[in-house]
PDB file of C-alpha atoms in Angstrom:
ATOM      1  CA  UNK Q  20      79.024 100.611  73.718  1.00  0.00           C
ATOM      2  CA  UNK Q  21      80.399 100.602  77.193  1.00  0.00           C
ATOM      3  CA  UNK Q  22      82.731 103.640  78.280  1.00  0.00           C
ATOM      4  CA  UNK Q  23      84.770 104.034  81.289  1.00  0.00           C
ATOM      5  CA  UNK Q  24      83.334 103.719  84.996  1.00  0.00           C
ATOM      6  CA  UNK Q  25      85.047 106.107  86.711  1.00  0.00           C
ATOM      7  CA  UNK Q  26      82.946 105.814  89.915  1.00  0.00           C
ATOM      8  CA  UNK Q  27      84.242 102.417  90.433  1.00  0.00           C
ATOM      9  CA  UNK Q  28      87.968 103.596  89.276  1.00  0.00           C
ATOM     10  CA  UNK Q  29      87.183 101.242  86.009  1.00  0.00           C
ATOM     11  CA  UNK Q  30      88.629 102.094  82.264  1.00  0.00           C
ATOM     12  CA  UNK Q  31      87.197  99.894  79.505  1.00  0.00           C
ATOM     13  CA  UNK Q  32      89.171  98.111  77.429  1.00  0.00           C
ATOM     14  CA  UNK Q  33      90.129  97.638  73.766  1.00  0.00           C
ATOM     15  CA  UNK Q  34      87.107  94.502  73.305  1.00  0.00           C
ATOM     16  CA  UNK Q  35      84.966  97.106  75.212  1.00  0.00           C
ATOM     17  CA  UNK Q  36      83.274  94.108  77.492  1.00  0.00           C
ATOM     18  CA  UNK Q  37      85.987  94.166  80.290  1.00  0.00           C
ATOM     19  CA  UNK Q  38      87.973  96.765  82.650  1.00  0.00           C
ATOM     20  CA  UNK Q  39      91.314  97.437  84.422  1.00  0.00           C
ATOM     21  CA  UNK Q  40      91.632  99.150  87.552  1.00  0.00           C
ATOM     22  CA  UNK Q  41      94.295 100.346  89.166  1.00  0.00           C
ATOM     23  CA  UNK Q  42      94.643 100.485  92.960  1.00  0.00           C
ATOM     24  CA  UNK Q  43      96.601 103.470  94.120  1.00  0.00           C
ATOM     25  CA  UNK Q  44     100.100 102.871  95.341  1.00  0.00           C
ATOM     26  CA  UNK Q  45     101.857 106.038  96.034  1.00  0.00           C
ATOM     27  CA  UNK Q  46     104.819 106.590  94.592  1.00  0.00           C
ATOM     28  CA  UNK Q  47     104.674 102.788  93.740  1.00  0.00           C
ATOM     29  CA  UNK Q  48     106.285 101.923  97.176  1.00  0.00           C
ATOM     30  CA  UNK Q  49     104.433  98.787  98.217  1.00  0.00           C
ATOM     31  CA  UNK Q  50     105.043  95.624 100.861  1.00  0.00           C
ATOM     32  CA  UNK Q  51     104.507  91.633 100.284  1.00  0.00           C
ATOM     33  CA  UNK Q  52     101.202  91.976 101.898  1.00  0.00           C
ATOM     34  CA  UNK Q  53      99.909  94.395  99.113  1.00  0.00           C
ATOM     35  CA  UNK Q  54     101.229  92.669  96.084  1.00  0.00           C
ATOM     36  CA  UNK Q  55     100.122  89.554  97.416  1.00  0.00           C
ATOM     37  CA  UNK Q  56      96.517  90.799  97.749  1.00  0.00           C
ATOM     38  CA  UNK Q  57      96.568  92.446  93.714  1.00  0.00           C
ATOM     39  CA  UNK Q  58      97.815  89.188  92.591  1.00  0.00           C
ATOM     40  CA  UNK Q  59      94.895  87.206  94.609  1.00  0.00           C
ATOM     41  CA  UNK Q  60      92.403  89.762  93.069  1.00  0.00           C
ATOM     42  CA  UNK Q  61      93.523  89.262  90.097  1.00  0.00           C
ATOM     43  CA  UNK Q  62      93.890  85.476  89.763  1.00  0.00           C
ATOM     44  CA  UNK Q  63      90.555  85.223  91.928  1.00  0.00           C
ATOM     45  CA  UNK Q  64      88.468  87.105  88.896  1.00  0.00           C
ATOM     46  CA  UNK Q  65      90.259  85.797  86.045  1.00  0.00           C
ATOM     47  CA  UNK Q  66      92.293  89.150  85.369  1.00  0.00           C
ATOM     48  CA  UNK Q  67      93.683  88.933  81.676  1.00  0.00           C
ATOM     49  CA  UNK Q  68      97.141  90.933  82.764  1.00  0.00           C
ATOM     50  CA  UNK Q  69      98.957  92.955  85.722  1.00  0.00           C
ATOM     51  CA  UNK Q  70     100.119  95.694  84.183  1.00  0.00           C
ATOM     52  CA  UNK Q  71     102.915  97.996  85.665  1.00  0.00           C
ATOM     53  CA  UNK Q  72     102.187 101.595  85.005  1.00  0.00           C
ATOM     54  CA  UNK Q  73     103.796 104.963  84.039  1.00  0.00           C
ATOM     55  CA  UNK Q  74     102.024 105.974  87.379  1.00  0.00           C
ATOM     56  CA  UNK Q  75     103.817 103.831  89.352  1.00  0.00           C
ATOM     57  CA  UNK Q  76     100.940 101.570  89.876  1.00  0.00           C
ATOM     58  CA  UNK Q  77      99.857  98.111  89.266  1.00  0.00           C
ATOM     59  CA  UNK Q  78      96.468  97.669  86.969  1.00  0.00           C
ATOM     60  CA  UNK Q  79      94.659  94.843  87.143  1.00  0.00           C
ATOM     61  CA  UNK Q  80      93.598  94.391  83.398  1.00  0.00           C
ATOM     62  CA  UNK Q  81      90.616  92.367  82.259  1.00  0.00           C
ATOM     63  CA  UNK Q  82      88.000  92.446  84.568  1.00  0.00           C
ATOM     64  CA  UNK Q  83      83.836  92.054  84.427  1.00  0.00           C
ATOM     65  CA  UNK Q  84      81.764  94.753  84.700  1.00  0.00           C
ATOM     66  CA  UNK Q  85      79.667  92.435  87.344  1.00  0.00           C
ATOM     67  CA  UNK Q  86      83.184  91.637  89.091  1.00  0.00           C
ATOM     68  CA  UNK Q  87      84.509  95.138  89.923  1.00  0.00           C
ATOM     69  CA  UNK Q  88      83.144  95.678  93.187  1.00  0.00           C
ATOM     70  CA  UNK Q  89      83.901  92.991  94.509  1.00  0.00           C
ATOM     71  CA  UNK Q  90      87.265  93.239  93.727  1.00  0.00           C
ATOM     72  CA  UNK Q  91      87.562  96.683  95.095  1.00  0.00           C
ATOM     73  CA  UNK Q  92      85.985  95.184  98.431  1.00  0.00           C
ATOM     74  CA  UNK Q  93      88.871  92.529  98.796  1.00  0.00           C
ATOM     75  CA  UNK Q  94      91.393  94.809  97.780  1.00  0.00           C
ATOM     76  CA  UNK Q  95      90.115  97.299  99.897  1.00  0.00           C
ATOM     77  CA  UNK Q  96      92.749 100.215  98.680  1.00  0.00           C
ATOM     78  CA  UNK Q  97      91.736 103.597  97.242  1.00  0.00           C
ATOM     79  CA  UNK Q  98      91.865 103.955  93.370  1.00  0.00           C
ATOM     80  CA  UNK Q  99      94.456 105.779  91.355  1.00  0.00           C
ATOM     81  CA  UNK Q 100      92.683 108.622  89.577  1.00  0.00           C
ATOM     82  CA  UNK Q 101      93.664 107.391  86.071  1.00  0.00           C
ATOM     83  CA  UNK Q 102      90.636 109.616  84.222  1.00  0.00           C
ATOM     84  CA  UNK Q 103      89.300 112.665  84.641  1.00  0.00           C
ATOM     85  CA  UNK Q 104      89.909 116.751  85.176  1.00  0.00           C
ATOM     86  CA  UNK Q 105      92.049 116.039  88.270  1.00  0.00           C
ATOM     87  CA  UNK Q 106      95.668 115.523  89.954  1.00  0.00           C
ATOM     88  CA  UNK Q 107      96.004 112.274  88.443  1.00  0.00           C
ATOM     89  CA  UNK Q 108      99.689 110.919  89.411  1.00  0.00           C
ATOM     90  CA  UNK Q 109     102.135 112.316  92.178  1.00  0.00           C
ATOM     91  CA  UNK Q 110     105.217 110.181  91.086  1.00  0.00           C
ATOM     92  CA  UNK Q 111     108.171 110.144  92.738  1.00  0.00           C
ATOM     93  CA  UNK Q 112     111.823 108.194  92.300  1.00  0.00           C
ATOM     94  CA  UNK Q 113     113.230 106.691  95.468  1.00  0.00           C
ATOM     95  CA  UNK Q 114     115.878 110.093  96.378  1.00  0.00           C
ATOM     96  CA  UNK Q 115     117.843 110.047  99.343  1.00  0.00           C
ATOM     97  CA  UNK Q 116     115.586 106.997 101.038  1.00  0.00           C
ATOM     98  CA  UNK Q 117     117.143 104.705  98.995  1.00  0.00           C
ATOM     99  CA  UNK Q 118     119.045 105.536  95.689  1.00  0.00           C
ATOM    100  CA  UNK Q 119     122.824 106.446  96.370  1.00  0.00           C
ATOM    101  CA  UNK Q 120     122.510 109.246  93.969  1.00  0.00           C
ATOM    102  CA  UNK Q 121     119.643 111.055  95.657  1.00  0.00           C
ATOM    103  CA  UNK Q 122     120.239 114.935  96.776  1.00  0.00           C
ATOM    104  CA  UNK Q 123     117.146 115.313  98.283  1.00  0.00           C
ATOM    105  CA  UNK Q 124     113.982 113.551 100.439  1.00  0.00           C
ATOM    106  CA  UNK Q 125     112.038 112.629  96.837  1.00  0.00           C
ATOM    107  CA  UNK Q 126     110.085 110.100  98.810  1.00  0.00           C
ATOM    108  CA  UNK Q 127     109.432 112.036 101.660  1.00  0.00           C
ATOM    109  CA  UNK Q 128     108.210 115.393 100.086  1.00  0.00           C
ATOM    110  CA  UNK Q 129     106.154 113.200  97.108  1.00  0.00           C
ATOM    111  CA  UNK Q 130     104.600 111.338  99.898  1.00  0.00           C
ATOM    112  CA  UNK Q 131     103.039 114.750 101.316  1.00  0.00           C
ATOM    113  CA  UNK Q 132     102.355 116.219  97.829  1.00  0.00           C
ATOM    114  CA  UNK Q 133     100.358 112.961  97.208  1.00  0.00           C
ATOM    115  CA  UNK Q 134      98.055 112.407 100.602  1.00  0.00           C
ATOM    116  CA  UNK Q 135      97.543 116.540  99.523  1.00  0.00           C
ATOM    117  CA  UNK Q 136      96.498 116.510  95.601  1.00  0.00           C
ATOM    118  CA  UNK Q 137      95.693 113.351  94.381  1.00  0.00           C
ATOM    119  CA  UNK Q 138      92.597 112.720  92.413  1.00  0.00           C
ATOM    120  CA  UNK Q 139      91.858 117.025  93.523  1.00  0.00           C
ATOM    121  CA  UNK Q 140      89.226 117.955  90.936  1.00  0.00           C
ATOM    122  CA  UNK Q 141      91.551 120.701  88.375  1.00  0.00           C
ATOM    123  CA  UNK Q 142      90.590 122.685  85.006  1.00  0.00           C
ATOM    124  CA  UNK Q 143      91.994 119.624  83.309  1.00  0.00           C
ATOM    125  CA  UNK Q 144      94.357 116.494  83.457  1.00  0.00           C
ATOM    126  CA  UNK Q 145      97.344 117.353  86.255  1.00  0.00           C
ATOM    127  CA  UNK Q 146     100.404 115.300  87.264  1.00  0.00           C
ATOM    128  CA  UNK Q 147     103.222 115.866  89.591  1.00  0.00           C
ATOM    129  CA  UNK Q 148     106.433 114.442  89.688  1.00  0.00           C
ATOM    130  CA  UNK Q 149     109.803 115.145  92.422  1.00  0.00           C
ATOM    131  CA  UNK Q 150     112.885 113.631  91.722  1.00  0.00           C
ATOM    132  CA  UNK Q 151     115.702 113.444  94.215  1.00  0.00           C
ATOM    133  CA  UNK Q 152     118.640 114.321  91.529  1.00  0.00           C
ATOM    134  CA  UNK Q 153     119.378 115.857  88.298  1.00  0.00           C
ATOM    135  CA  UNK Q 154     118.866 112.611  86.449  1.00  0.00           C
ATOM    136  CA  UNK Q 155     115.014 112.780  87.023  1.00  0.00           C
ATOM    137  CA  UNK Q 156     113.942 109.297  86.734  1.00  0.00           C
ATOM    138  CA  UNK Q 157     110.457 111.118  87.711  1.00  0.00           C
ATOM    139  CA  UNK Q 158     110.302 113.031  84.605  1.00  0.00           C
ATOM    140  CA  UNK Q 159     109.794 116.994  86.482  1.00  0.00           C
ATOM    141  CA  UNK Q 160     110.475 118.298  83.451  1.00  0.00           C
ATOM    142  CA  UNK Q 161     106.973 116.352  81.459  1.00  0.00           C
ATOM    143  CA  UNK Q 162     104.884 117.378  84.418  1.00  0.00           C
ATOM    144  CA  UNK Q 163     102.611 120.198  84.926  1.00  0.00           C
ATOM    145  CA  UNK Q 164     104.259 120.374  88.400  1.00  0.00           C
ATOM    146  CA  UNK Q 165     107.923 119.317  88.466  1.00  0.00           C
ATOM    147  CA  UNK Q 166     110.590 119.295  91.395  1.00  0.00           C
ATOM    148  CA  UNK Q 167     113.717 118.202  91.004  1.00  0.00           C
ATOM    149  CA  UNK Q 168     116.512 117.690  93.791  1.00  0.00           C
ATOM    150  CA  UNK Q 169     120.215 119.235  93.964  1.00  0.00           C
ATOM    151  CA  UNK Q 170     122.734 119.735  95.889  1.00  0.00           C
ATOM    152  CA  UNK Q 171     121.602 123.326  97.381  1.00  0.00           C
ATOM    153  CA  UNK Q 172     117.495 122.339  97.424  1.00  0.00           C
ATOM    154  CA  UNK Q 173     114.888 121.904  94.742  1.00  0.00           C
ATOM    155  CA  UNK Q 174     114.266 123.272  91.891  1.00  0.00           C
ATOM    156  CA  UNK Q 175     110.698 123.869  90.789  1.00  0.00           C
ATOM    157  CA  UNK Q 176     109.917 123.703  87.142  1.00  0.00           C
ATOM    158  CA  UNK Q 177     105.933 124.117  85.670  1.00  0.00           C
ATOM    159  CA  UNK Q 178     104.106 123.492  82.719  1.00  0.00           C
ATOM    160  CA  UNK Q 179     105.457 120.387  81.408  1.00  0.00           C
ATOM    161  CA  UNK Q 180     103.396 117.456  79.406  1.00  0.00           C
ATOM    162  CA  UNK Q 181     104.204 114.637  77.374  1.00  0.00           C
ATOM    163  CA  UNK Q 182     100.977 114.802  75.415  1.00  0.00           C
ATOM    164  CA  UNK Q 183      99.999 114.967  71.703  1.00  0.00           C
ATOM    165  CA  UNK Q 184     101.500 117.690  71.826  1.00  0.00           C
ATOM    166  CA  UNK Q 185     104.965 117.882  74.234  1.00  0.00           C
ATOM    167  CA  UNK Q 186     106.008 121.121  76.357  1.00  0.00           C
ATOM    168  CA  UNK Q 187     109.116 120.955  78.486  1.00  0.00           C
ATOM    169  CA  UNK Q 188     107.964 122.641  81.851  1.00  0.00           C
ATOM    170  CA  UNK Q 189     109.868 126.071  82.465  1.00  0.00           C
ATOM    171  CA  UNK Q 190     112.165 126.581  85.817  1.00  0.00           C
ATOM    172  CA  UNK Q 191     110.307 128.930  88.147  1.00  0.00           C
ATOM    173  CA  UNK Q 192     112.287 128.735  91.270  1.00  0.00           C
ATOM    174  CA  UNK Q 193     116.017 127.308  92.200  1.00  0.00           C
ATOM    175  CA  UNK Q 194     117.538 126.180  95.630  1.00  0.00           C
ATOM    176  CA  UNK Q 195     114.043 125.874  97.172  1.00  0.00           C
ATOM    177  CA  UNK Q 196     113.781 123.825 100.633  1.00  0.00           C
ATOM    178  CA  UNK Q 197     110.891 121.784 101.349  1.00  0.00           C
ATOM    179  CA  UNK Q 198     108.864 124.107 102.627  1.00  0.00           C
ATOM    180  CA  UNK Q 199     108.966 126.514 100.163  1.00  0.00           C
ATOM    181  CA  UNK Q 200     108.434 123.490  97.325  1.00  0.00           C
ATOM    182  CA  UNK Q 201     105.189 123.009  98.722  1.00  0.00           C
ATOM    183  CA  UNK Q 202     104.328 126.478  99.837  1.00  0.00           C
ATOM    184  CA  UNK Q 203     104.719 127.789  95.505  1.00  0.00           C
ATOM    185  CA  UNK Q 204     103.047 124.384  94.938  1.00  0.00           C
ATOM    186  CA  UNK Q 205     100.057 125.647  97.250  1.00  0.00           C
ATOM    187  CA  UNK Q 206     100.141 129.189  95.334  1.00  0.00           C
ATOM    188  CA  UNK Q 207     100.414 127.462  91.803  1.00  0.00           C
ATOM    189  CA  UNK Q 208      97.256 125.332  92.219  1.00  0.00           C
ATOM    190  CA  UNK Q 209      95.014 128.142  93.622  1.00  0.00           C
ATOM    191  CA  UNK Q 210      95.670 130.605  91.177  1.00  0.00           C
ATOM    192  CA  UNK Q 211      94.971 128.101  88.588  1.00  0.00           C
ATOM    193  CA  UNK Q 212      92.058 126.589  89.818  1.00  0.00           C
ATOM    194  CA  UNK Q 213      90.396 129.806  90.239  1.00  0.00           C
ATOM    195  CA  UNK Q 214      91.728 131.172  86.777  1.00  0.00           C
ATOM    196  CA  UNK Q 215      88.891 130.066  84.794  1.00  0.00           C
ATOM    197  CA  UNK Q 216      90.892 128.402  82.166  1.00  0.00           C
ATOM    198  CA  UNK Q 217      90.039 125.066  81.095  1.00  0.00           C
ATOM    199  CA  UNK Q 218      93.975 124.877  79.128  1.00  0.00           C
ATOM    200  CA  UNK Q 219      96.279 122.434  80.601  1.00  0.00           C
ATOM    201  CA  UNK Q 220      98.499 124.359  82.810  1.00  0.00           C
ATOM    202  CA  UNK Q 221     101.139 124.306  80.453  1.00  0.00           C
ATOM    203  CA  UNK Q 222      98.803 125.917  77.733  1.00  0.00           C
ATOM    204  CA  UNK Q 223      97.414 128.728  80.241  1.00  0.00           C
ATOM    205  CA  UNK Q 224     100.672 129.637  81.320  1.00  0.00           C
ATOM    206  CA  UNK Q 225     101.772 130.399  76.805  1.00  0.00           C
ATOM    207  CA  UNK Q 226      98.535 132.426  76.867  1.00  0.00           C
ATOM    208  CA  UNK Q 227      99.182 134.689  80.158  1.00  0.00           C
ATOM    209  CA  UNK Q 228     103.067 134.636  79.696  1.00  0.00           C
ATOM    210  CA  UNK Q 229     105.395 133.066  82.159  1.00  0.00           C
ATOM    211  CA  UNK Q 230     106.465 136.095  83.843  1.00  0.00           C
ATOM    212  CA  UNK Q 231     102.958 137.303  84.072  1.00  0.00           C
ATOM    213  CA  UNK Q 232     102.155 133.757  85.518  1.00  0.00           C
ATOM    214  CA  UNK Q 233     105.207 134.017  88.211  1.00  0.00           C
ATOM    215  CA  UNK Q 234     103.783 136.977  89.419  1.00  0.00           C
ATOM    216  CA  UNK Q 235      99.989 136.485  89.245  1.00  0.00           C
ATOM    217  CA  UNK Q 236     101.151 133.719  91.602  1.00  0.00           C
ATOM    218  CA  UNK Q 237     103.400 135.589  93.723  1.00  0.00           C
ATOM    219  CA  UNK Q 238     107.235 133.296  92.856  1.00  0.00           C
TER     220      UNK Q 238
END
C-alpha cells in the first residue's frame, strides 16, 4: 500500500494510487504568474482537483507517482510542509497591508516568522498564525504560536490546537511590538525544542504548568 512521499512534498490519497502536493505560498499571497503556472501543472498532468487549503495554499490533487517530479521541476516553488514533526503553516490574514480593519503589520511580521520557521524540524506538528485585529481571521487562538494585533501592539497567546482533541492557546504577553513578538517567539521554540518532550506544545505546557513554562522561557 503506498503511504505518503514526503521527500517529494507528496500525500497519498484516498484510492492510494495518486498524490497532491502543495506548493508553498506564504501567507497565501500570490501573483497571476504563480497561479497561472499551478493551473498549467495541474491541467498539464491531469490533476483530479485544485484544492484551496486551511494553510493558505493551493494543492494540486491527483497526481502520479511517476509525474511528481516533474511537476515540481515546472513549478519550480518550494513545498509546503504539510506532514511531519515540523513548523508546518505560518498563516497570516492580510492586517494593515490591506484589510481596513487591521491594527497591526500581520503580513509583514508573518512574512518574517515564515522565511524563519517553516518546515523547522520540532518535537511534533507546529503551526503559527498572526492576525492583524481582534477578529483573528488567522485563528491565534488554535495555534501552538498565536499573535494577534491591537490597538497598543500584539498580543502573544501559546498552546493552541484544533486537533482531536481542541485547546484554546493561553495569553502570555500583551501590548508586545514587533520585536519583542519575535524575540518570545525565538525563546518559546528553543526551550521547547530542547525540552525533550515529544507532547504538542500545548500538551507540554498542562504538564510543566503555564507559569512554570513563562518562566522556564524567560516572558
Amino acid at each position: 500500500m503506498k503511504d505518503n512521499l514526503p521527500e517529494k512534498g507528496a500525500i497519498v490519497q484516498r484510492d492510494r494510487e495518486t498524490y497532491a502536493i502543495a506548493p508553498h505560498i506564504p501567507g497565501g499571497i500570490a501573483d497571476p504568474k504563480t497561479l497561472r503556472k499551478i493551473a498549467d501543472v495541474a491541467e498539464k498532468y491531469g490533476a483530479a482537483a485544485l484544492k484551496v487549503t486551511s494553510a493558505q495554499r493551493i494543492a494540486i490533487v491527483g497526481l502520479k507517482e511517476e509525474d511528481l517530479d516533474n511537476a515540481w521541476a515546472d513549478l519550480d516553488m518550494k513545498p509546503g510542509a504539510a506532514v511531519g514533526l515540523c513548523v508546518r503553516s505560518v498563516k497570516f490574514c492580510p492586517g494593515t497591508t490591506f484589510c481596513k480593519q487591521g491594527k497591526q503589520d500581520a503580513v509583514g511580521l508573518g512574512l518574517k516568522l515564515d522565511e524563519k520557521y517553516h518546515g523547522m524540524s520540532m518535537p511534533s506538528k507546529f503551526k503559527m498564525a498572526v492576525s492583524g485585529c481582534p477578529n483573528s481571521c488567522s485563528e491565534p487562538a488554535i495555534k501552538d504560536i498565536g499573535v494577534m494585533g491591537t490597538a497598543k501592539g500584539y498580543t502573544l497567546m501559546v498552546g493552541g490546537a484544533a486537533a482531536a482533541s481542541p485547546r484554546l492557546a493561553e495569553v502570555v504577553a500583551k501590548e508586545l511590538s514587533e520585536e519583542e513578538v519575535l524575540d518570545a517567539i525565538e525563546k518559546i521554540v528553543n526551550f521547547y525544542k530542547s525540552s525533550g518532550t515529544k507532547k504538542r506544545l500545548g500538551r507540554f505546557i498542562e504538564d510543566i504548568g503555564l507559569e512554570s513554562f513563562k518562566s522556564q522561557v524567560g516572558l
